[in-house]
mmCIF file of C-alpha atoms in Angstrom:
data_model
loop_
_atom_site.group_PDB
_atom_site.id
_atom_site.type_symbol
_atom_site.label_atom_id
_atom_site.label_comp_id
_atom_site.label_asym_id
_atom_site.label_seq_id
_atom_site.Cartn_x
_atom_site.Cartn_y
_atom_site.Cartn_z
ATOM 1 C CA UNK A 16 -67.362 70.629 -97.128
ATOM 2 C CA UNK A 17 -65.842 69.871 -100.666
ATOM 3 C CA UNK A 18 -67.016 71.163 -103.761
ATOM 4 C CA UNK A 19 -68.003 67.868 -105.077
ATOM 5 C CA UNK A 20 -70.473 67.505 -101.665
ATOM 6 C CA UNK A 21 -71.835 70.958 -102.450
ATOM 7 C CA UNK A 22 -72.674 69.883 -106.009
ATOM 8 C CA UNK A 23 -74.305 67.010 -104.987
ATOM 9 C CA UNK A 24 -77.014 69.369 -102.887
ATOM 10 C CA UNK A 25 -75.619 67.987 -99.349
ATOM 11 C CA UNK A 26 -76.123 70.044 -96.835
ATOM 12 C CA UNK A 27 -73.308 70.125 -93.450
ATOM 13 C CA UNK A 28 -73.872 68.555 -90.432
ATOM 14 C CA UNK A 29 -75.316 70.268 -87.752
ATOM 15 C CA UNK A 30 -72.502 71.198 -84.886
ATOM 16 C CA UNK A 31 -72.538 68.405 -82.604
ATOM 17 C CA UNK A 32 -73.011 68.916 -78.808
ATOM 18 C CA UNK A 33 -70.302 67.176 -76.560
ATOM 19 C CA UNK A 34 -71.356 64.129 -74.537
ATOM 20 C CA UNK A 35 -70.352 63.681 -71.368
ATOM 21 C CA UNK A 36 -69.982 60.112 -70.342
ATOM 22 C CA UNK A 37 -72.230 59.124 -67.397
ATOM 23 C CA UNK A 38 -70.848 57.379 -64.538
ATOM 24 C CA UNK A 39 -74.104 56.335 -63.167
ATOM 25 C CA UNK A 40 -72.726 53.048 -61.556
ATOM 26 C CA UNK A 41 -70.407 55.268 -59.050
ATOM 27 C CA UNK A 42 -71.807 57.501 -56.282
ATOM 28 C CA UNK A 43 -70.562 60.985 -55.511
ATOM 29 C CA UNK A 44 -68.431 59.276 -52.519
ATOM 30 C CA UNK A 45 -67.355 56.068 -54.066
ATOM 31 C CA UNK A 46 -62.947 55.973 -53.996
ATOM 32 C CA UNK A 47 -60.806 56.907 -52.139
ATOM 33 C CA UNK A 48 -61.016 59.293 -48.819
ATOM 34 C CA UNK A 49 -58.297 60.288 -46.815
ATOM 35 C CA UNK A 50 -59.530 61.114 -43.275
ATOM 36 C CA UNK A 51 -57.473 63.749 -41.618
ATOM 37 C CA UNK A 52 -58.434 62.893 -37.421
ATOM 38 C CA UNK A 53 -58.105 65.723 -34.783
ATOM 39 C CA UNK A 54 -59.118 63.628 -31.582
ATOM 40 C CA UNK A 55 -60.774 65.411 -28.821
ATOM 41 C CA UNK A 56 -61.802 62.184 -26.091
ATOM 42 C CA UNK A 57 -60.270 58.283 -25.707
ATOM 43 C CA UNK A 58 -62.370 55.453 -24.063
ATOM 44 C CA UNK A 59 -59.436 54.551 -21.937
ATOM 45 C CA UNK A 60 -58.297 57.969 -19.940
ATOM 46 C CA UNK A 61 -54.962 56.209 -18.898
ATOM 47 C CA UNK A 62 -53.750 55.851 -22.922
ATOM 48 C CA UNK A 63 -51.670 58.797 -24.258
ATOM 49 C CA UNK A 64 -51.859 58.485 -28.205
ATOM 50 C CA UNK A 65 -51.420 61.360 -30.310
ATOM 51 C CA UNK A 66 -54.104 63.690 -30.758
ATOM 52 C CA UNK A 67 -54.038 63.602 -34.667
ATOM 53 C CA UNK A 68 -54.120 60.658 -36.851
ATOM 54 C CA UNK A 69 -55.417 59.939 -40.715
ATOM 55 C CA UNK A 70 -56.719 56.962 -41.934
ATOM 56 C CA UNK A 71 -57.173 56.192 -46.135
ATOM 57 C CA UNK A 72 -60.430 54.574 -46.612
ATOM 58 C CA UNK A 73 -61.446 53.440 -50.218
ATOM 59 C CA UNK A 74 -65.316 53.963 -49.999
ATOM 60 C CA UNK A 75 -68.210 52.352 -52.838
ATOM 61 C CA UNK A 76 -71.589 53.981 -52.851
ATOM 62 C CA UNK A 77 -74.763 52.002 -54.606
ATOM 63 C CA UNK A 78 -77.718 54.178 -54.280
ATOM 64 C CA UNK A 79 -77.871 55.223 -50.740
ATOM 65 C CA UNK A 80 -75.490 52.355 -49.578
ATOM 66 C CA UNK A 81 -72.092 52.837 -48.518
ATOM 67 C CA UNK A 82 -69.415 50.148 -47.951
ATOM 68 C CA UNK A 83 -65.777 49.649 -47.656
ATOM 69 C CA UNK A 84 -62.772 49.348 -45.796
ATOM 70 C CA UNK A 85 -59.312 51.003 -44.368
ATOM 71 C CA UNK A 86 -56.537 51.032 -46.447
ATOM 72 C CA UNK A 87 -53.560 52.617 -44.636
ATOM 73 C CA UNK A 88 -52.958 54.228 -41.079
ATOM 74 C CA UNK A 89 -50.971 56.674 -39.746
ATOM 75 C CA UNK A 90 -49.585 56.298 -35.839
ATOM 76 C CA UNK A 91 -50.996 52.771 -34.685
ATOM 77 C CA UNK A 92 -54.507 53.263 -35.963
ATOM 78 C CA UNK A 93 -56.315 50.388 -36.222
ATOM 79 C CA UNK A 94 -57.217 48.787 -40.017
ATOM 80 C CA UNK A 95 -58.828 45.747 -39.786
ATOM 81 C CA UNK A 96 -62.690 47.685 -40.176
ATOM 82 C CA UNK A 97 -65.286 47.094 -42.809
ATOM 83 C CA UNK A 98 -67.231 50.324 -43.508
ATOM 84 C CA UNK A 99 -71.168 49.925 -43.741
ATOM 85 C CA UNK A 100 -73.092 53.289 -44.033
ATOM 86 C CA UNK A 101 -75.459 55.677 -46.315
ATOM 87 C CA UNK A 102 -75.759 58.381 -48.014
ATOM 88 C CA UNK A 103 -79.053 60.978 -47.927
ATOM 89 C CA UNK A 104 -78.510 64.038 -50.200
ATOM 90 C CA UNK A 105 -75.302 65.718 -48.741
ATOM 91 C CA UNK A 106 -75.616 63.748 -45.415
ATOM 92 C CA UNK A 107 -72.965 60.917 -44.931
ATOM 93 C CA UNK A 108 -72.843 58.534 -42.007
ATOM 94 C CA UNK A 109 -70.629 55.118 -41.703
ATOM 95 C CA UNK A 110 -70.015 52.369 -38.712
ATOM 96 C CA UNK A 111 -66.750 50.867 -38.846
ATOM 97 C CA UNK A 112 -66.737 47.569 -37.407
ATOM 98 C CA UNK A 113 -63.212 46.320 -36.484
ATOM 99 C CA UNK A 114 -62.430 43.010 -37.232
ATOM 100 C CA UNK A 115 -59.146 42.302 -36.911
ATOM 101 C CA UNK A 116 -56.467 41.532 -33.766
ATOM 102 C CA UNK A 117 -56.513 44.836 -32.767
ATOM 103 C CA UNK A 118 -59.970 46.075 -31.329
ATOM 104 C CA UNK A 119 -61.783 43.091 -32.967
ATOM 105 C CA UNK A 120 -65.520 44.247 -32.018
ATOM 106 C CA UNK A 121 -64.901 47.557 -31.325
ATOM 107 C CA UNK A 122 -67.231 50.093 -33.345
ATOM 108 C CA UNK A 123 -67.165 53.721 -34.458
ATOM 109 C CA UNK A 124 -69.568 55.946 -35.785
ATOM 110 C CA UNK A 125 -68.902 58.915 -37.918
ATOM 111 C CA UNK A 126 -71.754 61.167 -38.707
ATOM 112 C CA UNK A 127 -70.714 63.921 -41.478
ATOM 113 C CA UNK A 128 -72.141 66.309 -44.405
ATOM 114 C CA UNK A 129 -70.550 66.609 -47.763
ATOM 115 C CA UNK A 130 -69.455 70.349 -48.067
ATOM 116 C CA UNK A 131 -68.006 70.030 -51.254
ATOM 117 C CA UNK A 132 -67.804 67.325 -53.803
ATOM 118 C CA UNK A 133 -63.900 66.430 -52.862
ATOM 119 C CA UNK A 134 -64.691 67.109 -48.776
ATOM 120 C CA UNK A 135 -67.234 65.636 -45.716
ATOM 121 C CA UNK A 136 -66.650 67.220 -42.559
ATOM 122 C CA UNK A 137 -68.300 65.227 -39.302
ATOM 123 C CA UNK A 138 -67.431 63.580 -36.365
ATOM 124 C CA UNK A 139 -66.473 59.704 -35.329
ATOM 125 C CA UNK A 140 -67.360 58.590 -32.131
ATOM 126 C CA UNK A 141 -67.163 55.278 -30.150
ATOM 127 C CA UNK A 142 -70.838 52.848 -30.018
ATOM 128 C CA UNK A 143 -71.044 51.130 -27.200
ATOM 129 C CA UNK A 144 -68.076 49.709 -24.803
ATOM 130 C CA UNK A 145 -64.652 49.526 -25.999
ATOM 131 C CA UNK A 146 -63.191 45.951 -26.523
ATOM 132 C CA UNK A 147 -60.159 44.886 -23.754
ATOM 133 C CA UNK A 148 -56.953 46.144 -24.890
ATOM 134 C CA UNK A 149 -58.050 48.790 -27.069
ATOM 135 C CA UNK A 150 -59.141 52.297 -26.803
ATOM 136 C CA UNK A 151 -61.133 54.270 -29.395
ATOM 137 C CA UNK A 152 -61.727 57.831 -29.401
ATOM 138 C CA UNK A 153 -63.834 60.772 -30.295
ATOM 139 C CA UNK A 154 -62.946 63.135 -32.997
ATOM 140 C CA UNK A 155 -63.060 66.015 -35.590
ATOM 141 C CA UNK A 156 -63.216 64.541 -38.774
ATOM 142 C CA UNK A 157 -62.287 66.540 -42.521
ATOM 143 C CA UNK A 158 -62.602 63.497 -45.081
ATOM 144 C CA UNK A 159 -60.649 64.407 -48.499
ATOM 145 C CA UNK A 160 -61.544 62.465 -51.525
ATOM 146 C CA UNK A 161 -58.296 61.730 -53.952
ATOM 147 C CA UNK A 162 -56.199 59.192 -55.834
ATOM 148 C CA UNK A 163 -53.859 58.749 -53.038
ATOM 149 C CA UNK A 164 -50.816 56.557 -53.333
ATOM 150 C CA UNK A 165 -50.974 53.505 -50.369
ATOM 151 C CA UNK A 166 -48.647 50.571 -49.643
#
């Protein structure tokens, strides 16, 4: 404070608290998840695929609601899904509907908990009957959240 302040009877400030902008509108899972996929069954026996895949899914929560989509693939993973889940406290659980030429009404269901804030550990299964020509599996699922690069 300057002399001329202290003259004038001012008194400092009071030391200000930091503020930490809220980001109320985003959930604790919206953005981006890469799902690393150890697969332990396939709907079609006869199909050898690789028993590990990962799949980069960009996720938006509102409230309890959870929706998005695939981004990227590794192997030949399908990515033509929309996402449509929720999320309870630390319990996270998503369909992914696959809309696209490959698998088009084929559905998975992953059923996870949030361990961490950056990790959800579950499992994806198949619902119901796989579609002709495609084969969906059963897996391990570790979901890591990050800004990941994608084509």
């Amino acid at each position: 404070m300057s002399a001329d302040a202290r003259d004038l009877g001012m008194k400092p400030l009071p030391k200000q608290q930091s503020v930490q902008i809220s980001q109320n509108n985003l959930g604790p899972v919206s953005g981006q998840w890469r799902l690393a996929i150890e697969v332990t069954a396939h709907t079609n026996p006869e199909v050898s695929t690789q028993p590990n895949y990962w799949l980069l899914t960009s996720l938006e929560q509102n409230g309890i609601e959870l929706s998005g989509q695939i981004l990227e693939a590794s192997q030949n993973a399908c990515t033509d899904a929309e996402i449509l889940g929720t999320v309870e406290g630390n319990r996270v659980t998503w369909t992914m509907y696959y809309t696209g030429s490959c698998c088009r009404g084929g559905m998975m269901k992953f059923e996870g908990v949030m361990v961490s804030p950056t990790t959800i550990e579950g499992t994806l299964v198949p619902v119901g009957s796989s579609p002709p020509n495609c084969t969906l599996w059963s897996a391990n699922v570790v979901a890591s959240y990050g800004n990941y690069y994608y084509k």
